[in-house]
Amino acid sequence: MTGERPTSDPLHGDMSSEEFRRYGHQIVDWIADYLDQAGTYPVLSQVAPGSTRQALPQQPPQHGESMDAILEDFQRVVLPGVTHWNSPGFMAYFGITGSGPGILGEMLTSALNVNAMLWRTSPSATELEQLTLDWLRQMLGLPAPLFGVINDTASTGVLYALAAAREAIPHLYIRQKGMAGRHELPPLRLYCSQDTHSSVDKAAITLGIGQEGIRKISIDADFRMKPDELEQAILEDLAQGWLPFAVVATVGTTSTSSIDPIPRIADICERHQLWLHVDTSYAGTAAIIPEFRWILEGCERADSLIVNPHKWLFTPLDCSVLFTRRPDVLKAAFSLVPEYLRNNESATDEVPNLMDYGNALGRRFRALKLWMILRYFGQDGIIARLREHIRLARLLARWIDESPNFERMAPTPFSLVCFRAHPKGMDDLDELNALNERIMNTINARGRFFISHTRLNGAMTLRAAIGNLRTTEAEIREFWQQLQEYATI
Amino acid sequence: MTGERPTSDPLHGDMSSEEFRRYGHQIVDWIADYLDQAGTYPVLSQVAPGSTRQALPQQPPQHGESMDAILEDFQRVVLPGVTHWNSPGFMAYFGITGSGPGILGEMLTSALNVNAMLWRTSPSATELEQLTLDWLRQMLGLPAPLFGVINDTASTGVLYALAAAREAIPHLYIRQKGMAGRHELPPLRLYCSQDTHSSVDKAAITLGIGQEGIRKISIDADFRMKPDELEQAILEDLAQGWLPFAVVATVGTTSTSSIDPIPRIADICERHQLWLHVDTSYAGTAAIIPEFRWILEGCERADSLIVNPHKWLFTPLDCSVLFTRRPDVLKAAFSLVPEYLRNNESATDEVPNLMDYGNALGRRFRALKLWMILRYFGQDGIIARLREHIRLARLLARWIDESPNFERMAPTPFSLVCFRAHPKGMDDLDELNALNERIMNTINARGRFFISHTRLNGAMTLRAAIGNLRTTEAEIREFWQQLQEYATI
């Protein structure tokens, strides 16, 4: 039968090593070509909803199929439904980037297939994670000791950090006693700015803090949390019987990449003994650049901090680093060792059992790709590439500033440019918003670029986020041309 | 300088495609050899704590290094610290297995590097996830409609499921109002057996239910939850002012792979309107085998259910499937769409935005490997392989039963054998425990096999978990020989 698999023993064991080798080589070649040509695909997939699913059988395959047939369907059905995050024209959300050494690392990780829940279940996975994150700490200029652990996403990391913050409240024993039905327990509150990432809201929901347990602090004209208002809010809440326990500040907000005033926020947290978590998921890696070292000023006083190598450090998804100065508290919030996971090796600071620092037990060997990336590019290679992204963003920002038909909507501290078309004489907000929405949709439909938006003081604002290793000045020039072309549509 | 990277443009862009190709081919060949020779490594790594970390530079690399140098260190330093989950002698915890098509799938996933948080950010990632999980549903014999979503681990899945269960309690609005400081809120309680996986305890901690919010129900002689005691506990708790809201039952517990009586537990949950979550992380896939279909009996009435393809369905880590009959509730617990993630495409049941069904925003294209695995092996190929693991487990169980020096400590419904050495005349529990601990440590130190343990009614119990595609009868015979050899040490 066409497409069925002609193997000698179709009912036992794995794919043969000959077959793995053949298709492995084929896929490596495909990946190399794909990465070279990533810019030739429409960035945002143009398939109709449901069409991918409809193009495939609705019943599971009864018999094994050949890898040829599977890869043919990958090309014919799956690939058109892919939005190409690798495209040099991908500038939506935060432009992220994988890299060759990262993909090679993932190949090894998936082949080794270790679950690094305990030190013993793969010592080098745990130790490489500790070493590589200490390298990253040094590159970021953060003082030792600082404990690091890799999670899938920053959403997970902030959930764990805030669980630790909750556990750090003296005498409440929330891990043991929970939060419901305790008449002695005041309502808990955490603080963040209006522009803090939605993952903080989700963490508060998950932890049972509730959306009402978050108090959002206003932002200034540059979209930074107002520290005076933060302290005022804490004092008000204390007076009204709330129990403040944590503040989440951000270096590089999602909307505009603004930088909250961390040193002043840290002062307030110290004064009121609140856990300070700093979200630097996107922008934190910029601190590797000497002239950007200042962005993490104050972060040495944070209780926890997140930086995502899978955003702007060339690392394929997923790899989000949670650093904490208080690993003992994180462990106290989560460690729980059932009999079937006990073992002779002692868990020490040097060789921790990483399952103790979060909710998830299973753990991929994610440090391997990061270790390979840091070594392959080296600190100076990383600095040069990040600087180039920032240079491109500033170039675009300058063109926008110099244009009579466009305006920048926020400062451009990193590689994200927030702007809108604003043709002379068009001053109605609704009209401007509609124009910019049309521009975004037109650009995205044309297929060379994919951008997303935010809303700043009611204004529909376009976001061009430069962060892919394949993006060059040529793309930025072409993007600017398209923008000018569409500025009056 | 030795090891430094000789590239034409070392400061911009990604690794060249020529270089990616060269090292990609090299790594594919290494993986093919490695998988063939996985049994020649000591299964449990024998490195000393800290030695991997010490063998590498303590400072981050200043300059880029050659991939040759990196891969040399991988072989020299990293590999000795790997515990070989791919070894045919890996029988600790649950023996898991990746597979050739799964690794090929991961290669494509890491190259595409899409974040499938929204449908639009890679339609085929979302649609393939929905289609493949519907294939899996059909293979498991579960009735439609059943919504599925892939998470990293079952720990994450049960956290989300119990968050949904909490949100499903009428009139409490925990998402909005949280749980602390609410005098009208009774203490919440969830139920599971003594032998339920520790991830349920962790979920309760994270959710703010607290460890005291879990009531553990006793198990019968075959390690199954006692439903009469469950109902009794619920009635008692109701009388004492607790608010019962969920029950977690297990098909294939971690200690012994026992099967809780799901139909009777489902009756109780329906009577008391409690959310029923069934953890079938390890054993659920056995329901693909016609004569094992019965193990999921009653699960069609569960509100949520987890099955882990990364455990016993040949899928590299990580891939844990959360199925729910109540996706609306899961979404109500978690959906939260900030402006920068709004988009024109409507989220429908056919094309959901999968970020809405959990805490994590980022999402790898994990469905691709599962889709490739189901097609490559086909339903009959999967059935044959699972049957073989079960046959091997029963063979070992029979030898143990027939031996005067060993005894089985629990039924063997799947591919996990729980047993201990029990030489004639040795009847002191401490002495037996010490003997079995010595046996385990001796076997693990010898390097051909890696087993773990549990404690059943105080008895140190050895666990041999068969689940790797490379494990054959030859390994089981050799394992049994080693056991007999060490039975009196």
Tab-separated table of C-alpha atoms in Angstrom, chain A residues 5 10-15 17 19-21 23-25 27-34 36 44-45 47 49-54 56-65 67 69-70 73-74 78 81-83 85-86 93 96-101 103-104 106-108 110-115 117-124 127-128 130-131 134-135 138-139 152-153 155-156 159 166 174-181 183 185-188 197-198 201-203 205-212 254-255 316-318 333-334 336 338-342 344 350-351 355 358-362 364-365 368 371-372 374-381 384-385 388 437 441 450 453 455 469-470, chain B residues 5 10-15 17 19-21 23-25 27-34 36 44-45 47 49-54 56-65 67 69-70 73-74 78 81-83 85-86 93 96-101 103-104 106-108 110-115 117-124 127-128 130-131 134-135 138-139 152-153 155-156 159 166 174-181 183 185-188 197-198 201-203 205-212 254-255 316-318 333-334 336 338-342 344 350-351 355 358-362 364-365 368 371-372 374-381 384-385 388 437 441 450 453 455 469-470:
chain	number	residue	atom	x	y	z
A	5	ARG	CA	6.323	1.474	5.967
A	10	PRO	CA	7.436	-3.289	11.880
A	11	LEU	CA	6.078	-4.377	15.245
A	12	HIS	CA	9.031	-4.101	17.620
A	13	GLY	CA	11.638	-1.586	18.596
A	14	ASP	CA	12.395	1.871	17.350
A	15	MET	CA	13.048	3.127	13.855
A	17	SER	CA	19.449	3.559	12.942
A	19	GLU	CA	16.438	4.907	8.685
A	20	PHE	CA	17.052	7.514	11.383
A	21	ARG	CA	20.307	8.453	9.714
A	23	TYR	CA	15.842	10.992	7.394
A	24	GLY	CA	17.979	12.843	9.921
A	25	HIS	CA	20.333	13.944	7.157
A	27	ILE	CA	15.874	16.998	7.702
A	28	VAL	CA	19.187	18.705	8.499
A	29	ASP	CA	19.454	19.690	4.833
A	30	TRP	CA	15.868	20.854	4.831
A	31	ILE	CA	16.449	22.976	7.943
A	32	ALA	CA	19.592	24.547	6.450
A	33	ASP	CA	17.678	25.473	3.291
A	34	TYR	CA	14.663	26.614	5.267
A	36	ASP	CA	18.389	30.433	4.415
A	44	LEU	CA	2.050	35.481	8.960
A	45	SER	CA	0.446	32.279	7.734
A	47	VAL	CA	-4.320	29.693	5.701
A	49	PRO	CA	-9.086	28.659	9.988
A	50	GLY	CA	-9.608	24.919	10.066
A	51	SER	CA	-7.968	24.227	6.734
A	52	THR	CA	-4.899	22.464	8.120
A	53	ARG	CA	-7.003	20.170	10.214
A	54	GLN	CA	-9.392	19.467	7.356
A	56	LEU	CA	-5.584	15.562	7.127
A	57	PRO	CA	-7.388	12.315	7.961
A	58	GLN	CA	-9.851	12.666	10.807
A	59	GLN	CA	-9.154	9.138	12.045
A	60	PRO	CA	-5.872	7.960	13.540
A	61	PRO	CA	-3.534	5.972	11.290
A	62	GLN	CA	-4.237	2.268	11.634
A	63	HIS	CA	-0.922	1.148	10.177
A	64	GLY	CA	2.543	2.619	10.262
A	65	GLU	CA	3.366	4.983	7.430
A	67	MET	CA	8.633	8.766	6.841
A	69	ALA	CA	4.718	10.138	3.369
A	70	ILE	CA	4.856	11.944	6.711
A	73	ASP	CA	2.432	15.991	4.429
A	74	PHE	CA	4.641	18.171	6.588
A	78	VAL	CA	1.780	21.741	7.859
A	81	GLY	CA	0.038	26.871	8.234
A	82	VAL	CA	3.271	27.954	9.872
A	83	THR	CA	3.807	31.556	10.860
A	85	TRP	CA	9.050	33.329	13.456
A	86	ASN	CA	12.397	32.752	11.686
A	93	TYR	CA	5.176	40.677	19.722
A	96	ILE	CA	12.623	36.178	18.869
A	97	THR	CA	15.298	34.087	17.314
A	98	GLY	CA	16.587	30.585	17.467
A	99	SER	CA	20.027	29.837	16.060
A	100	GLY	CA	22.045	27.056	14.494
A	101	PRO	CA	23.870	26.063	17.687
A	103	ILE	CA	18.947	23.765	17.099
A	104	LEU	CA	21.963	21.464	17.293
A	106	GLU	CA	17.930	20.648	20.858
A	107	MET	CA	18.798	17.699	18.640
A	108	LEU	CA	21.093	16.331	21.336
A	110	SER	CA	15.773	15.236	22.361
A	111	ALA	CA	18.071	12.292	21.626
A	112	LEU	CA	19.390	12.022	25.201
A	113	ASN	CA	15.806	12.472	26.433
A	114	VAL	CA	16.806	12.742	30.073
A	115	ASN	CA	14.410	13.895	32.736
A	117	MET	CA	14.119	16.074	37.926
A	118	LEU	CA	16.819	14.851	40.324
A	119	TRP	CA	20.563	15.408	40.193
A	120	ARG	CA	21.113	11.648	39.796
A	121	THR	CA	18.690	11.320	36.892
A	122	SER	CA	21.276	13.189	34.866
A	123	PRO	CA	24.000	14.944	36.835
A	124	SER	CA	25.343	16.898	33.892
A	127	GLU	CA	25.275	20.872	36.776
A	128	LEU	CA	25.339	22.361	33.289
A	130	GLN	CA	23.820	25.657	37.304
A	131	LEU	CA	27.071	26.492	35.536
A	134	ASP	CA	26.108	31.351	36.536
A	135	TRP	CA	27.819	32.310	33.282
A	138	GLN	CA	28.218	37.062	35.236
A	139	MET	CA	27.442	38.283	31.724
A	152	ASP	CA	9.528	26.735	30.119
A	153	THR	CA	8.172	30.277	30.159
A	155	SER	CA	4.601	32.828	33.036
A	156	THR	CA	5.724	29.752	34.909
A	159	LEU	CA	4.072	31.933	39.194
A	166	ARG	CA	3.606	34.159	49.439
A	174	ILE	CA	0.030	29.051	53.365
A	175	ARG	CA	1.743	26.000	51.932
A	176	GLN	CA	0.417	23.970	54.840
A	177	LYS	CA	-2.881	25.621	55.639
A	178	GLY	CA	-3.932	27.126	52.331
A	179	MET	CA	-5.836	30.372	52.103
A	180	ALA	CA	-9.537	29.566	52.092
A	181	GLY	CA	-11.665	29.649	55.222
A	183	HIS	CA	-10.511	34.004	59.354
A	185	LEU	CA	-5.804	35.660	57.145
A	186	PRO	CA	-6.005	39.161	55.672
A	187	PRO	CA	-6.532	39.583	51.939
A	188	LEU	CA	-3.183	39.523	50.145
A	197	HIS	CA	2.687	41.528	31.491
A	198	SER	CA	-0.578	39.593	31.759
A	201	ASP	CA	-2.479	38.498	36.456
A	202	LYS	CA	-2.540	34.822	35.556
A	203	ALA	CA	-0.154	33.956	38.373
A	205	ILE	CA	-5.392	33.945	39.573
A	206	THR	CA	-3.633	30.593	39.829
A	207	LEU	CA	-2.234	31.269	43.303
A	208	GLY	CA	-5.657	32.215	44.624
A	209	ILE	CA	-4.625	35.821	45.180
A	210	GLY	CA	-7.318	36.778	42.696
A	211	GLN	CA	-7.491	39.629	40.245
A	212	GLU	CA	-8.633	41.905	43.056
A	254	THR	CA	5.661	44.235	26.553
A	255	SER	CA	3.799	47.255	25.261
A	316	PRO	CA	15.011	28.058	20.593
A	317	LEU	CA	11.840	27.776	22.709
A	318	ASP	CA	11.624	27.052	25.524
A	333	ALA	CA	7.377	26.719	48.833
A	334	PHE	CA	7.692	23.673	46.584
A	336	LEU	CA	8.076	17.697	48.492
A	338	PRO	CA	7.750	11.230	47.989
A	339	GLU	CA	9.346	7.890	48.762
A	340	TYR	CA	9.713	6.898	45.110
A	341	LEU	CA	11.920	9.954	44.490
A	342	ARG	CA	14.151	9.613	47.555
A	344	ASN	CA	21.137	8.431	48.490
A	350	GLU	CA	26.164	22.540	44.481
A	351	VAL	CA	24.053	19.651	43.235
A	355	MET	CA	12.388	19.480	40.923
A	358	GLY	CA	8.901	24.616	41.202
A	359	ASN	CA	5.643	22.865	40.542
A	360	ALA	CA	6.711	20.802	37.516
A	361	LEU	CA	8.495	17.534	38.203
A	362	GLY	CA	9.620	16.653	34.671
A	364	ARG	CA	14.114	18.642	29.872
A	365	PHE	CA	17.867	19.137	29.481
A	368	LEU	CA	22.529	22.161	26.837
A	371	TRP	CA	25.543	26.331	26.981
A	372	MET	CA	26.258	25.683	23.308
A	374	LEU	CA	26.965	31.024	24.870
A	375	ARG	CA	30.091	29.178	23.779
A	376	TYR	CA	29.459	29.369	20.046
A	377	PHE	CA	28.738	33.083	19.905
A	378	GLY	CA	30.835	34.101	22.907
A	379	GLN	CA	30.186	37.193	24.966
A	380	ASP	CA	31.614	39.541	22.338
A	381	GLY	CA	29.621	37.884	19.545
A	384	ALA	CA	27.762	42.636	18.664
A	385	ARG	CA	24.490	41.022	17.595
A	388	GLU	CA	23.082	45.551	15.797
A	437	GLU	CA	-5.144	49.299	11.921
A	441	ASN	CA	-3.423	44.574	8.363
A	450	PHE	CA	4.467	40.748	10.459
A	453	HIS	CA	0.150	46.503	18.023
A	455	ARG	CA	-2.824	50.719	22.628
A	469	LEU	CA	19.445	37.040	13.774
A	470	ARG	CA	18.340	37.155	10.129
B	5	ARG	CA	35.674	30.096	15.533
B	10	PRO	CA	31.832	36.374	13.394
B	11	LEU	CA	29.845	39.309	14.693
B	12	HIS	CA	26.590	39.210	12.743
B	13	GLY	CA	23.897	36.761	11.902
B	14	ASP	CA	23.467	33.092	12.681
B	15	MET	CA	25.786	30.168	12.089
B	17	SER	CA	23.976	27.174	6.635
B	19	GLU	CA	28.285	25.071	9.045
B	20	PHE	CA	24.843	24.067	10.300
B	21	ARG	CA	24.713	21.376	7.661
B	23	TYR	CA	27.505	19.772	12.268
B	24	GLY	CA	23.891	18.747	11.800
B	25	HIS	CA	24.987	15.716	9.788
B	27	ILE	CA	25.158	15.064	15.181
B	28	VAL	CA	22.625	12.930	13.305
B	29	ASP	CA	25.315	10.284	12.853
B	30	TRP	CA	26.284	10.576	16.502
B	31	ILE	CA	22.662	10.170	17.598
B	32	ALA	CA	22.201	7.103	15.390
B	33	ASP	CA	25.302	5.503	16.883
B	34	TYR	CA	24.366	6.569	20.384
B	36	ASP	CA	22.351	1.815	18.875
B	44	LEU	CA	22.986	5.597	36.121
B	45	SER	CA	25.752	8.132	35.730
B	47	VAL	CA	30.209	10.881	38.178
B	49	PRO	CA	28.710	15.432	42.577
B	50	GLY	CA	30.142	18.670	41.229
B	51	SER	CA	32.627	17.054	38.871
B	52	THR	CA	30.864	18.081	35.662
B	53	ARG	CA	30.679	21.660	36.759
B	54	GLN	CA	34.272	21.674	37.926
B	56	LEU	CA	34.362	23.391	32.733
B	57	PRO	CA	35.461	27.033	32.881
B	58	GLN	CA	33.852	28.956	35.704
B	59	GLN	CA	33.750	32.162	33.628
B	60	PRO	CA	31.607	32.709	30.556
B	61	PRO	CA	33.337	32.406	27.175
B	62	GLN	CA	34.583	35.790	26.051
B	63	HIS	CA	34.957	34.846	22.394
B	64	GLY	CA	33.041	32.490	20.157
B	65	GLU	CA	34.357	28.952	20.053
B	67	MET	CA	31.526	23.799	17.258
B	69	ALA	CA	35.513	22.380	20.610
B	70	ILE	CA	31.982	22.475	21.982
B	73	ASP	CA	33.466	18.960	25.581
B	74	PHE	CA	30.018	17.481	25.140
B	78	VAL	CA	28.776	16.218	29.547
B	81	GLY	CA	27.348	12.856	33.566
B	82	VAL	CA	24.326	11.675	31.626
B	83	THR	CA	22.025	9.053	33.098
B	85	TRP	CA	17.182	7.054	29.942
B	86	ASN	CA	17.614	5.505	26.474
B	93	TYR	CA	10.761	5.513	37.968
B	96	ILE	CA	10.186	6.145	29.274
B	97	THR	CA	11.222	6.138	25.682
B	98	GLY	CA	11.822	8.575	22.923
B	99	SER	CA	11.958	7.307	19.361
B	100	GLY	CA	13.489	8.092	15.999
B	101	PRO	CA	10.416	9.791	14.555
B	103	ILE	CA	13.584	13.070	17.573
B	104	LEU	CA	13.060	13.974	13.912
B	106	GLU	CA	11.824	17.735	17.638
B	107	MET	CA	14.420	18.750	15.065
B	108	LEU	CA	11.713	20.345	12.948
B	110	SER	CA	13.252	23.581	17.172
B	111	ALA	CA	14.017	24.795	13.645
B	112	LEU	CA	10.545	26.276	13.062
B	113	ASN	CA	10.717	27.752	16.583
B	114	VAL	CA	7.118	28.945	16.539
B	115	ASN	CA	5.353	30.118	19.653
B	117	MET	CA	0.253	30.963	21.911
B	118	LEU	CA	-2.406	32.181	19.461
B	119	TRP	CA	-3.906	30.368	16.499
B	120	ARG	CA	-2.472	33.023	14.163
B	121	THR	CA	1.044	32.716	15.530
B	122	SER	CA	1.151	29.338	13.839
B	123	PRO	CA	-2.182	27.927	12.709
B	124	SER	CA	-0.871	24.476	11.950
B	127	GLU	CA	-4.677	22.674	14.456
B	128	LEU	CA	-2.241	19.777	14.459
B	130	GLN	CA	-6.232	19.589	18.104
B	131	LEU	CA	-6.253	16.931	15.382
B	134	ASP	CA	-8.437	13.835	18.729
B	135	TRP	CA	-6.633	10.905	17.108
B	138	GLN	CA	-10.094	7.869	19.424
B	139	MET	CA	-7.218	5.468	20.021
B	152	ASP	CA	5.006	20.199	29.499
B	153	THR	CA	4.262	17.855	32.373
B	155	SER	CA	2.284	18.407	37.194
B	156	THR	CA	1.307	21.396	35.096
B	159	LEU	CA	-2.473	22.277	38.379
B	166	ARG	CA	-11.859	25.552	41.778
B	174	ILE	CA	-12.082	32.797	43.121
B	175	ARG	CA	-10.460	33.983	39.912
B	176	GLN	CA	-11.733	37.468	40.638
B	177	LYS	CA	-11.727	37.663	44.395
B	178	GLY	CA	-9.018	35.202	45.390
B	179	MET	CA	-9.225	33.138	48.548
B	180	ALA	CA	-7.525	35.077	51.324
B	181	GLY	CA	-9.409	37.257	53.759
B	183	HIS	CA	-14.894	35.318	55.645
B	185	LEU	CA	-15.395	31.298	51.992
B	186	PRO	CA	-15.248	27.850	53.591
B	187	PRO	CA	-11.986	25.894	53.513
B	188	LEU	CA	-11.725	23.920	50.283
B	197	HIS	CA	1.327	11.310	42.705
B	198	SER	CA	3.016	14.125	44.635
B	201	ASP	CA	0.096	17.937	46.620
B	202	LYS	CA	2.170	20.483	44.737
B	203	ALA	CA	-0.869	21.710	42.811
B	205	ILE	CA	0.110	24.103	47.519
B	206	THR	CA	0.365	26.323	44.447
B	207	LEU	CA	-3.366	26.947	44.226
B	208	GLY	CA	-3.511	28.022	47.866
B	209	ILE	CA	-5.640	25.022	48.824
B	210	GLY	CA	-2.813	23.983	51.110
B	211	GLN	CA	-1.639	20.581	52.168
B	212	GLU	CA	-4.386	20.488	54.772
B	254	THR	CA	3.489	5.748	40.536
B	255	SER	CA	4.263	3.347	43.347
B	316	PRO	CA	10.616	12.674	23.647
B	317	LEU	CA	10.111	14.992	26.626
B	318	ASP	CA	8.036	17.008	27.003
B	333	ALA	CA	-10.201	29.964	34.852
B	334	PHE	CA	-7.342	31.220	32.696
B	336	LEU	CA	-7.050	36.832	29.837
B	338	PRO	CA	-4.267	41.925	26.939
B	339	GLU	CA	-4.355	44.431	24.116
B	340	TYR	CA	-1.029	43.349	22.642
B	341	LEU	CA	-2.392	39.832	22.084
B	342	ARG	CA	-5.751	40.818	20.598
B	344	ASN	CA	-8.793	39.798	14.210
B	350	GLU	CA	-12.179	24.742	15.922
B	351	VAL	CA	-9.337	27.205	16.110
B	355	MET	CA	-2.842	30.255	25.595
B	358	GLY	CA	-3.536	27.472	31.101
B	359	ASN	CA	-1.103	29.696	32.927
B	360	ALA	CA	1.786	29.519	30.447
B	361	LEU	CA	1.667	31.877	27.478
B	362	GLY	CA	4.554	30.496	25.424
B	364	ARG	CA	6.272	25.008	21.642
B	365	PHE	CA	4.997	23.124	18.599
B	368	LEU	CA	4.442	17.808	15.560
B	371	TRP	CA	1.704	13.486	15.007
B	372	MET	CA	4.817	11.995	13.400
B	374	LEU	CA	1.354	8.185	15.650
B	375	ARG	CA	1.731	8.062	11.875
B	376	TYR	CA	5.100	6.348	11.817
B	377	PHE	CA	4.203	3.533	14.182
B	378	GLY	CA	0.474	3.431	13.447
B	379	GLN	CA	-2.096	2.152	15.881
B	380	ASP	CA	-1.200	-1.501	15.296
B	381	GLY	CA	2.506	-0.819	15.662
B	384	ALA	CA	2.353	-4.408	19.387
B	385	ARG	CA	5.060	-2.491	21.218
B	388	GLU	CA	5.586	-6.515	24.248
B	437	GLU	CA	18.413	-1.587	49.475
B	441	ASN	CA	22.436	-0.084	45.070
B	450	PHE	CA	18.931	1.250	36.879
B	453	HIS	CA	12.129	1.738	44.768
B	455	ARG	CA	7.858	1.597	50.190
B	469	LEU	CA	11.640	0.622	22.902
B	470	ARG	CA	15.150	-0.835	23.216
